[in-house]
Amino acid sequence: MKSAWHRLAWLHFGLAVASAFAGEPALQRYEFTELHMGTRFKIVLYAPNAAAASRAVTAAFARIARLDDTMSDYNPGSELMSLSRQAGGPPRRVSEDLFRALEKSQKLALRTNGAFDITAGPVIRLWRRARRRSELPDSKELARSRRLVGYRDLRLDAAKRTAQLLKPGMQLDLGGIAKGFAADEALAVLRQQGISRALVAGGGDIAVGAPPPGKEGWRIGIAPLESPEAPPTHFLMLRDVGVSTSGDAEQNVEIGGKRYSHIIDPRTGEALIGRRSVTVVAPSATASDSLATAISVLGPQRGLQLAKSLPGVGLYFVQSSQRGTRTMEWNLHPAIAKDTARSPGRTAASAASPR
Ligand code: ADP
Ligand code: MG
């Protein structure tokens, strides 16, 4: 789940912003960063004072850390790993957090016919090793791993809150949904602490709440496909939603002139090839995170069909090939705004105001 948070960047200006709303005390902007889930989590919030901000953010990061302990596929002590070790055994009762993440993942797996599939663990591991070694997975090993992949072999029982992996050797991987899930949960904790004007970003997965005082939304920049380090040129203005970008800009490997992504097609066991960047806006970051991964696998046409079939989902799909770069946009309100007001060399914070 290593990823670079700079794929998406939000920009905002002003330090102390007096609230435009009567009755709300003057709010100040605070920003915090911690490393979790192999990536940088950033929280931006508006609070009446430093003590309130710090109290809330401590609770929010603690929530993220707990979810990391639950869902990590790197930490052998995580609940997820321990569940995977019991593959082939009887149903096992799991925590509420894990059950919810499994349930949401299975729903999307069903809807996408397995384009999104958290049972792809064995294949994902092979491709991870391939990236480390810059060498394609062994085809026999890949075929063996593929036989262990299949969301239908993960059985959930909501009444008993149990999960069962039917085949020994199966391995779950929540890398395509965990960061969005954690961002949503952290935002909920902030809300419980009385802070509603907040943004939580876990790498490229962002949950935004109520907007900064006097603004219509959080200004979210979408990093350019070819140079994700460069300042964004396209922006979204968002509130109370999740937004995620799945790209292969940071995690890929080039072997034999082909560029292999860290997203794999669970139905074939192959890593995606080529350059694409998929940005999804959805009612939650759990949804945007998993959908961005799923739509990367489905491709522009079927991805668009999926986006259209779901309420409150917007899509921005950028794909580059020998024939050039193709972009596709659906249901983004306001539409993705190309920021032309930005002067070169400066951070985009000085540009375009909310619309
Ligand atoms: P990132 O973690 O870089 O933000 P994604 O959200 O797209 O990117 O998640 C990619 C991760 O999801 C992979 O590293 C892997 O752990 C997992 N994954 C890869 N392919 C799939 C897939 N088809 N379905 C579900 N999970 C996947
Ligand atoms: Mg994702």
Short mmCIF file of C-alpha atoms and ligand atoms in Angstrom, two decimals:
data_model
loop_
_atom_site.label_atom_id
_atom_site.label_comp_id
_atom_site.label_asym_id
_atom_site.label_seq_id
_atom_site.Cartn_x
_atom_site.Cartn_y
_atom_site.Cartn_z
CA MET A 1 0.00 0.00 0.00
CA LYS A 2 2.98 2.18 -0.37
CA SER A 3 2.01 5.14 -2.41
CA ALA A 4 2.77 8.74 -2.87
CA TRP A 5 0.30 11.13 -1.43
CA HIS A 6 1.31 13.76 -3.92
CA ARG A 7 -0.80 12.11 -6.59
CA LEU A 8 -3.55 14.16 -5.10
CA ALA A 9 -2.79 17.37 -3.36
CA TRP A 10 -5.15 19.84 -1.90
CA LEU A 11 -4.38 23.46 -1.77
CA HIS A 12 -5.67 26.06 0.45
CA PHE A 13 -4.66 29.51 1.45
CA GLY A 14 -4.90 31.57 4.58
CA LEU A 15 -3.92 30.66 8.10
CA ALA A 16 -6.44 32.11 10.43
CA VAL A 17 -9.80 32.38 8.77
CA ALA A 18 -12.60 34.12 10.53
CA SER A 19 -15.76 32.13 10.20
CA ALA A 20 -18.39 33.49 7.88
CA PHE A 21 -21.10 31.96 9.98
CA ALA A 22 -22.58 33.72 12.92
CA GLY A 23 -22.31 31.76 16.12
CA GLU A 24 -19.27 29.79 15.03
CA PRO A 25 -16.13 30.90 16.83
CA ALA A 26 -13.23 32.07 14.70
CA LEU A 27 -11.56 28.97 13.38
CA GLN A 28 -7.94 28.42 12.63
CA ARG A 29 -6.36 26.02 10.18
CA TYR A 30 -4.21 23.18 11.50
CA GLU A 31 -2.33 20.55 9.60
CA PHE A 32 -0.81 17.28 10.83
CA THR A 33 1.05 14.40 9.19
CA GLU A 34 1.83 10.86 10.31
CA LEU A 35 2.99 7.70 8.58
CA HIS A 36 0.53 4.80 8.56
CA MET A 37 -0.26 1.95 6.19
CA GLY A 38 3.05 2.54 4.44
CA THR A 39 2.02 6.01 3.35
CA ARG A 40 1.69 9.55 4.57
CA PHE A 41 -1.59 10.43 6.22
CA LYS A 42 -2.37 14.09 6.36
CA ILE A 43 -5.13 15.77 8.33
CA VAL A 44 -6.15 19.36 7.74
CA LEU A 45 -8.79 20.75 10.05
CA TYR A 46 -10.32 23.96 11.34
CA ALA A 47 -10.60 24.28 15.10
CA PRO A 48 -11.14 27.09 17.59
CA ASN A 49 -7.75 26.53 19.20
CA ALA A 50 -4.64 24.35 19.22
CA ALA A 51 -5.78 22.24 22.16
CA ALA A 52 -9.02 21.24 20.44
CA ALA A 53 -7.16 20.51 17.20
CA SER A 54 -4.55 18.40 18.91
CA ARG A 55 -7.09 16.42 20.96
CA ALA A 56 -9.11 15.60 17.87
CA VAL A 57 -6.20 14.74 15.65
CA THR A 58 -4.64 12.46 18.26
CA ALA A 59 -7.86 10.45 18.39
CA ALA A 60 -8.10 10.38 14.58
CA PHE A 61 -4.54 9.11 14.09
CA ALA A 62 -5.07 6.52 16.83
CA ARG A 63 -8.07 5.24 14.87
CA ILE A 64 -5.97 4.97 11.70
CA ALA A 65 -3.21 3.14 13.59
CA ARG A 66 -5.75 0.65 14.95
CA LEU A 67 -7.12 0.01 11.48
CA ASP A 68 -3.58 -0.51 10.20
CA ASP A 69 -3.06 -3.13 12.93
CA THR A 70 -6.27 -4.81 11.80
CA MET A 71 -5.91 -4.73 8.03
CA SER A 72 -2.20 -4.71 7.27
CA ASP A 73 -0.91 -7.40 4.96
CA TYR A 74 2.68 -6.60 5.88
CA ASN A 75 2.33 -7.12 9.63
CA PRO A 76 2.04 -10.88 10.39
CA GLY A 77 0.29 -9.98 13.65
CA SER A 78 -2.64 -8.21 11.96
CA GLU A 79 -6.12 -9.66 12.23
CA LEU A 80 -6.23 -9.91 8.43
CA MET A 81 -3.06 -12.03 8.30
CA SER A 82 -4.25 -14.27 11.07
CA LEU A 83 -7.52 -14.82 9.20
CA SER A 84 -5.56 -15.69 6.05
CA ARG A 85 -3.46 -18.22 7.96
CA GLN A 86 -6.68 -20.07 8.80
CA ALA A 87 -7.65 -20.44 5.16
CA GLY A 88 -9.17 -23.84 4.54
CA GLY A 89 -10.49 -23.95 8.10
CA PRO A 90 -13.89 -23.23 9.63
CA PRO A 91 -15.59 -19.81 9.70
CA ARG A 92 -13.97 -17.39 12.07
CA ARG A 93 -15.46 -14.52 14.00
CA VAL A 94 -13.82 -11.21 13.09
CA SER A 95 -13.87 -7.66 14.43
CA GLU A 96 -16.55 -5.22 13.31
CA ASP A 97 -14.00 -3.12 11.42
CA LEU A 98 -12.61 -6.04 9.49
CA PHE A 99 -16.06 -7.40 8.75
CA ARG A 100 -17.21 -4.07 7.31
CA ALA A 101 -14.13 -3.82 5.09
CA LEU A 102 -14.61 -7.39 3.89
CA GLU A 103 -18.29 -6.83 3.25
CA LYS A 104 -17.74 -3.67 1.19
CA SER A 105 -15.00 -5.39 -0.78
CA GLN A 106 -17.20 -8.39 -1.54
CA LYS A 107 -20.02 -6.15 -2.70
CA LEU A 108 -17.73 -4.50 -5.22
CA ALA A 109 -16.24 -7.84 -6.27
CA LEU A 110 -19.73 -9.09 -7.05
CA ARG A 111 -20.63 -5.92 -8.91
CA THR A 112 -17.43 -5.99 -11.01
CA ASN A 113 -17.35 -9.74 -11.56
CA GLY A 114 -14.07 -9.93 -9.72
CA ALA A 115 -12.22 -7.00 -11.33
CA PHE A 116 -11.89 -5.87 -7.72
CA ASP A 117 -11.00 -8.88 -5.62
CA ILE A 118 -9.41 -8.89 -2.17
CA THR A 119 -8.62 -12.61 -2.46
CA ALA A 120 -5.97 -11.69 -5.06
CA GLY A 121 -3.32 -11.75 -2.28
CA PRO A 122 -1.25 -14.67 -3.64
CA VAL A 123 -0.97 -13.07 -7.09
CA ILE A 124 -0.35 -9.59 -5.69
CA ARG A 125 2.54 -11.01 -3.67
CA LEU A 126 4.15 -12.52 -6.75
CA TRP A 127 3.93 -9.23 -8.61
CA ARG A 128 5.31 -7.37 -5.61
CA ARG A 129 8.33 -9.64 -5.70
CA ALA A 130 8.56 -9.16 -9.45
CA ARG A 131 8.73 -5.40 -8.96
CA ARG A 132 11.45 -5.76 -6.34
CA ARG A 133 13.52 -8.01 -8.59
CA SER A 134 12.58 -6.38 -11.90
CA GLU A 135 11.78 -9.81 -13.24
CA LEU A 136 8.44 -11.24 -14.34
CA PRO A 137 6.80 -13.85 -12.10
CA ASP A 138 7.42 -17.47 -12.98
CA SER A 139 4.50 -18.63 -15.09
CA LYS A 140 4.00 -21.90 -13.20
CA GLU A 141 4.04 -20.10 -9.88
CA LEU A 142 1.62 -17.54 -11.26
CA ALA A 143 -0.76 -20.26 -12.45
CA ARG A 144 -0.63 -21.91 -9.01
CA SER A 145 -1.35 -18.61 -7.25
CA ARG A 146 -4.19 -17.81 -9.61
CA ARG A 147 -6.04 -20.94 -8.58
CA LEU A 148 -6.18 -19.53 -5.05
CA VAL A 149 -7.87 -16.32 -6.18
CA GLY A 150 -11.62 -16.02 -6.20
CA TYR A 151 -13.96 -13.84 -4.17
CA ARG A 152 -16.59 -16.59 -4.21
CA ASP A 153 -14.31 -18.62 -1.96
CA LEU A 154 -14.52 -15.96 0.73
CA ARG A 155 -17.73 -16.55 2.67
CA LEU A 156 -19.15 -13.95 5.00
CA ASP A 157 -21.94 -14.39 7.50
CA ALA A 158 -23.29 -11.05 8.68
CA ALA A 159 -25.47 -12.52 11.43
CA LYS A 160 -22.58 -14.34 13.05
CA ARG A 161 -19.98 -11.81 11.84
CA THR A 162 -17.73 -14.57 10.57
CA ALA A 163 -15.45 -14.96 7.58
CA GLN A 164 -14.27 -18.18 5.99
CA LEU A 165 -11.66 -18.77 3.31
CA LEU A 166 -12.50 -22.02 1.59
CA LYS A 167 -9.10 -22.98 0.14
CA PRO A 168 -5.87 -23.43 2.08
CA GLY A 169 -3.27 -20.95 0.87
CA MET A 170 -5.75 -18.15 0.14
CA GLN A 171 -4.55 -14.71 1.13
CA LEU A 172 -6.51 -11.51 1.58
CA ASP A 173 -5.16 -8.12 0.53
CA LEU A 174 -7.04 -4.96 1.45
CA GLY A 175 -4.52 -2.66 -0.25
CA GLY A 176 -7.17 -1.39 -2.66
CA ILE A 177 -9.61 -0.21 0.01
CA ALA A 178 -7.92 0.14 3.42
CA LYS A 179 -6.60 3.67 3.08
CA GLY A 180 -9.95 5.05 1.97
CA PHE A 181 -11.65 3.17 4.79
CA ALA A 182 -9.17 4.61 7.29
CA ALA A 183 -9.64 8.14 5.92
CA ASP A 184 -13.43 7.85 6.36
CA GLU A 185 -13.07 6.54 9.89
CA ALA A 186 -10.61 9.27 10.85
CA LEU A 187 -12.98 11.91 9.51
CA ALA A 188 -15.78 10.37 11.58
CA VAL A 189 -13.63 10.55 14.70
CA LEU A 190 -12.91 14.23 14.04
CA ARG A 191 -16.64 14.83 13.69
CA GLN A 192 -17.31 13.08 17.01
CA GLN A 193 -14.76 15.45 18.51
CA GLY A 194 -16.78 18.40 17.26
CA ILE A 195 -14.66 19.14 14.20
CA SER A 196 -16.56 19.01 10.93
CA ARG A 197 -14.40 21.20 8.68
CA ALA A 198 -11.69 18.68 7.95
CA LEU A 199 -9.85 16.68 5.33
CA VAL A 200 -8.07 13.35 5.81
CA ALA A 201 -5.72 12.10 3.10
CA GLY A 202 -4.11 8.66 3.16
CA GLY A 203 -1.82 8.79 0.16
CA GLY A 204 -4.05 9.36 -2.85
CA ASP A 205 -7.22 8.52 -0.92
CA ILE A 206 -8.97 11.53 0.56
CA ALA A 207 -12.07 12.01 2.70
CA VAL A 208 -13.36 15.57 2.96
CA GLY A 209 -15.98 16.87 5.38
CA ALA A 210 -17.51 20.31 5.59
CA PRO A 211 -15.49 22.95 3.70
CA PRO A 212 -13.08 25.49 5.17
CA PRO A 213 -14.87 28.55 6.61
CA GLY A 214 -16.21 30.82 3.87
CA LYS A 215 -15.39 28.31 1.13
CA GLU A 216 -17.59 26.10 -0.97
CA GLY A 217 -15.33 23.11 -0.78
CA TRP A 218 -11.86 21.71 -0.49
CA ARG A 219 -9.76 22.34 -3.54
CA ILE A 220 -8.26 19.03 -4.63
CA GLY A 221 -5.56 18.95 -7.25
CA ILE A 222 -5.13 16.01 -9.60
CA ALA A 223 -1.50 15.35 -10.34
CA PRO A 224 -0.52 15.17 -14.00
CA LEU A 225 -0.25 11.64 -15.42
CA GLU A 226 3.30 11.90 -16.68
CA SER A 227 4.88 13.82 -13.81
CA PRO A 228 3.05 13.21 -10.55
CA GLU A 229 5.63 15.29 -8.68
CA ALA A 230 4.75 18.39 -10.64
CA PRO A 231 2.13 20.78 -9.29
CA PRO A 232 -1.40 19.79 -10.31
CA THR A 233 -3.02 21.59 -13.19
CA HIS A 234 -6.55 20.23 -12.75
CA PHE A 235 -8.70 20.74 -9.69
CA LEU A 236 -11.92 19.64 -8.08
CA MET A 237 -13.88 21.55 -5.48
CA LEU A 238 -15.36 19.05 -3.05
CA ARG A 239 -17.18 18.65 0.27
CA ASP A 240 -18.57 15.67 2.17
CA VAL A 241 -17.24 13.05 -0.25
CA GLY A 242 -14.36 10.73 -0.87
CA VAL A 243 -11.91 11.18 -3.74
CA SER A 244 -9.16 8.80 -4.83
CA THR A 245 -6.65 8.49 -7.58
CA SER A 246 -5.30 5.12 -8.61
CA GLY A 247 -2.32 5.42 -10.84
CA ASP A 248 0.78 3.48 -11.61
CA ALA A 249 3.08 6.46 -11.54
CA GLU A 250 5.00 5.41 -8.42
CA GLN A 251 4.54 1.70 -8.15
CA ASN A 252 5.44 0.07 -11.38
CA VAL A 253 8.24 -1.85 -12.95
CA GLU A 254 9.48 -1.86 -16.50
CA ILE A 255 10.45 -5.26 -17.82
CA GLY A 256 11.19 -5.93 -21.47
CA GLY A 257 9.97 -2.47 -22.44
CA LYS A 258 6.58 -2.94 -20.80
CA ARG A 259 5.41 -1.06 -17.79
CA TYR A 260 3.65 -3.20 -15.18
CA SER A 261 1.39 -1.63 -12.59
CA HIS A 262 0.86 -2.63 -8.95
CA ILE A 263 -2.78 -3.15 -9.85
CA ILE A 264 -3.48 -6.60 -11.17
CA ASP A 265 -6.37 -8.15 -13.01
CA PRO A 266 -7.48 -10.88 -10.61
CA ARG A 267 -9.23 -12.73 -13.42
CA THR A 268 -6.05 -13.24 -15.42
CA GLY A 269 -3.40 -12.85 -12.71
CA GLU A 270 -1.62 -10.30 -14.90
CA ALA A 271 -0.47 -6.87 -13.80
CA LEU A 272 -2.01 -3.98 -15.72
CA ILE A 273 0.19 -2.61 -18.46
CA GLY A 274 0.47 0.96 -19.65
CA ARG A 275 -0.16 4.32 -18.11
CA ARG A 276 -3.43 5.36 -16.64
CA SER A 277 -4.66 7.53 -13.84
CA VAL A 278 -8.15 7.02 -12.51
CA THR A 279 -9.74 9.58 -10.22
CA VAL A 280 -13.06 8.74 -8.60
CA VAL A 281 -15.33 10.92 -6.51
CA ALA A 282 -17.82 8.94 -4.41
CA PRO A 283 -19.99 9.33 -1.32
CA SER A 284 -17.15 7.92 0.82
CA ALA A 285 -13.40 7.41 0.52
CA THR A 286 -13.94 3.69 1.08
CA ALA A 287 -15.98 3.71 -2.13
CA SER A 288 -13.69 6.05 -4.08
CA ASP A 289 -10.58 4.05 -3.15
CA SER A 290 -11.95 0.66 -4.14
CA LEU A 291 -13.73 2.01 -7.21
CA ALA A 292 -10.57 3.69 -8.51
CA THR A 293 -8.77 0.35 -8.32
CA ALA A 294 -11.72 -1.51 -9.89
CA ILE A 295 -12.15 1.01 -12.72
CA SER A 296 -8.42 0.83 -13.47
CA VAL A 297 -8.92 -2.89 -14.10
CA LEU A 298 -12.19 -2.51 -16.01
CA GLY A 299 -10.80 0.13 -18.38
CA PRO A 300 -12.50 3.28 -19.67
CA GLN A 301 -15.64 1.80 -21.25
CA ARG A 302 -16.73 -0.67 -18.63
CA GLY A 303 -15.38 1.60 -15.93
CA LEU A 304 -17.66 4.37 -17.14
CA GLN A 305 -20.62 1.99 -17.17
CA LEU A 306 -19.90 1.09 -13.57
CA ALA A 307 -19.56 4.75 -12.53
CA LYS A 308 -22.86 5.57 -14.23
CA SER A 309 -24.62 2.76 -12.41
CA LEU A 310 -23.70 4.08 -8.98
CA PRO A 311 -25.29 7.13 -7.35
CA GLY A 312 -23.00 10.04 -6.53
CA VAL A 313 -19.99 8.70 -8.41
CA GLY A 314 -17.85 10.90 -10.66
CA LEU A 315 -14.98 9.72 -12.80
CA TYR A 316 -11.91 11.22 -14.46
CA PHE A 317 -9.98 8.68 -16.50
CA VAL A 318 -6.67 9.52 -18.15
CA GLN A 319 -4.93 6.96 -20.30
CA SER A 320 -1.89 7.33 -22.44
CA SER A 321 -0.78 5.11 -25.28
CA GLN A 322 1.22 5.46 -28.48
CA ARG A 323 -1.77 7.25 -29.95
CA GLY A 324 -1.58 9.95 -27.31
CA THR A 325 -3.41 10.79 -24.13
CA ARG A 326 -7.15 10.22 -23.80
CA THR A 327 -9.20 11.69 -21.03
CA MET A 328 -12.76 10.95 -20.07
CA GLU A 329 -14.92 12.69 -17.54
CA TRP A 330 -18.24 11.82 -15.96
CA ASN A 331 -20.47 13.54 -13.43
CA LEU A 332 -17.94 15.84 -11.83
CA HIS A 333 -19.63 18.92 -10.43
CA PRO A 334 -18.16 21.33 -10.93
CA ALA A 335 -16.38 19.82 -13.89
CA ILE A 336 -12.67 19.40 -13.49
CA ALA A 337 -11.30 22.90 -13.73
CA LYS A 338 -8.11 23.44 -15.58
CA ASP A 339 -6.20 26.05 -13.69
CA THR A 340 -4.78 28.51 -16.14
CA ALA A 341 -4.45 31.37 -13.69
CA ARG A 342 -1.50 29.73 -12.01
CA SER A 343 1.80 31.36 -12.69
CA PRO A 344 4.63 28.95 -13.46
CA GLY A 345 7.00 28.07 -10.67
CA ARG A 346 4.67 29.03 -7.88
CA THR A 347 2.60 26.70 -5.84
CA ALA A 348 -0.93 26.68 -7.03
CA ALA A 349 -2.16 28.02 -3.72
CA SER A 350 -2.35 31.50 -5.14
CA ALA A 351 -4.69 30.55 -7.91
CA ALA A 352 -8.35 30.08 -8.63
CA SER A 353 -10.83 30.64 -5.90
CA PRO A 354 -13.75 28.36 -5.16
CA ARG A 355 -16.50 28.44 -7.72
P1 ADP B 1 -2.57 2.74 -3.99
O1 ADP B 1 -2.51 1.78 -2.86
O2 ADP B 1 -1.26 2.98 -4.65
O3 ADP B 1 -3.32 3.99 -3.67
P2 ADP B 1 -4.81 1.37 -5.12
O4 ADP B 1 -5.79 1.95 -4.21
O5 ADP B 1 -5.23 1.24 -6.54
O6 ADP B 1 -3.43 2.07 -5.15
O7 ADP B 1 -4.53 -0.08 -4.57
C1 ADP B 1 -3.57 -0.91 -5.12
C2 ADP B 1 -3.36 -2.05 -4.18
O8 ADP B 1 -4.56 -2.84 -4.11
C3 ADP B 1 -2.28 -2.99 -4.61
O9 ADP B 1 -1.03 -2.62 -4.07
C4 ADP B 1 -2.76 -4.31 -4.07
O10 ADP B 1 -2.43 -4.43 -2.70
C5 ADP B 1 -4.26 -4.21 -4.20
N1 ADP B 1 -4.80 -4.63 -5.50
C6 ADP B 1 -4.18 -4.68 -6.70
N2 ADP B 1 -5.02 -5.08 -7.66
C7 ADP B 1 -6.23 -5.28 -7.06
C8 ADP B 1 -7.50 -5.70 -7.54
N3 ADP B 1 -7.72 -5.96 -8.81
N4 ADP B 1 -8.51 -5.81 -6.63
C9 ADP B 1 -8.30 -5.54 -5.32
N5 ADP B 1 -7.12 -5.14 -4.82
C10 ADP B 1 -6.10 -5.00 -5.68
MG MG B 2 -7.72 2.02 -4.44
#
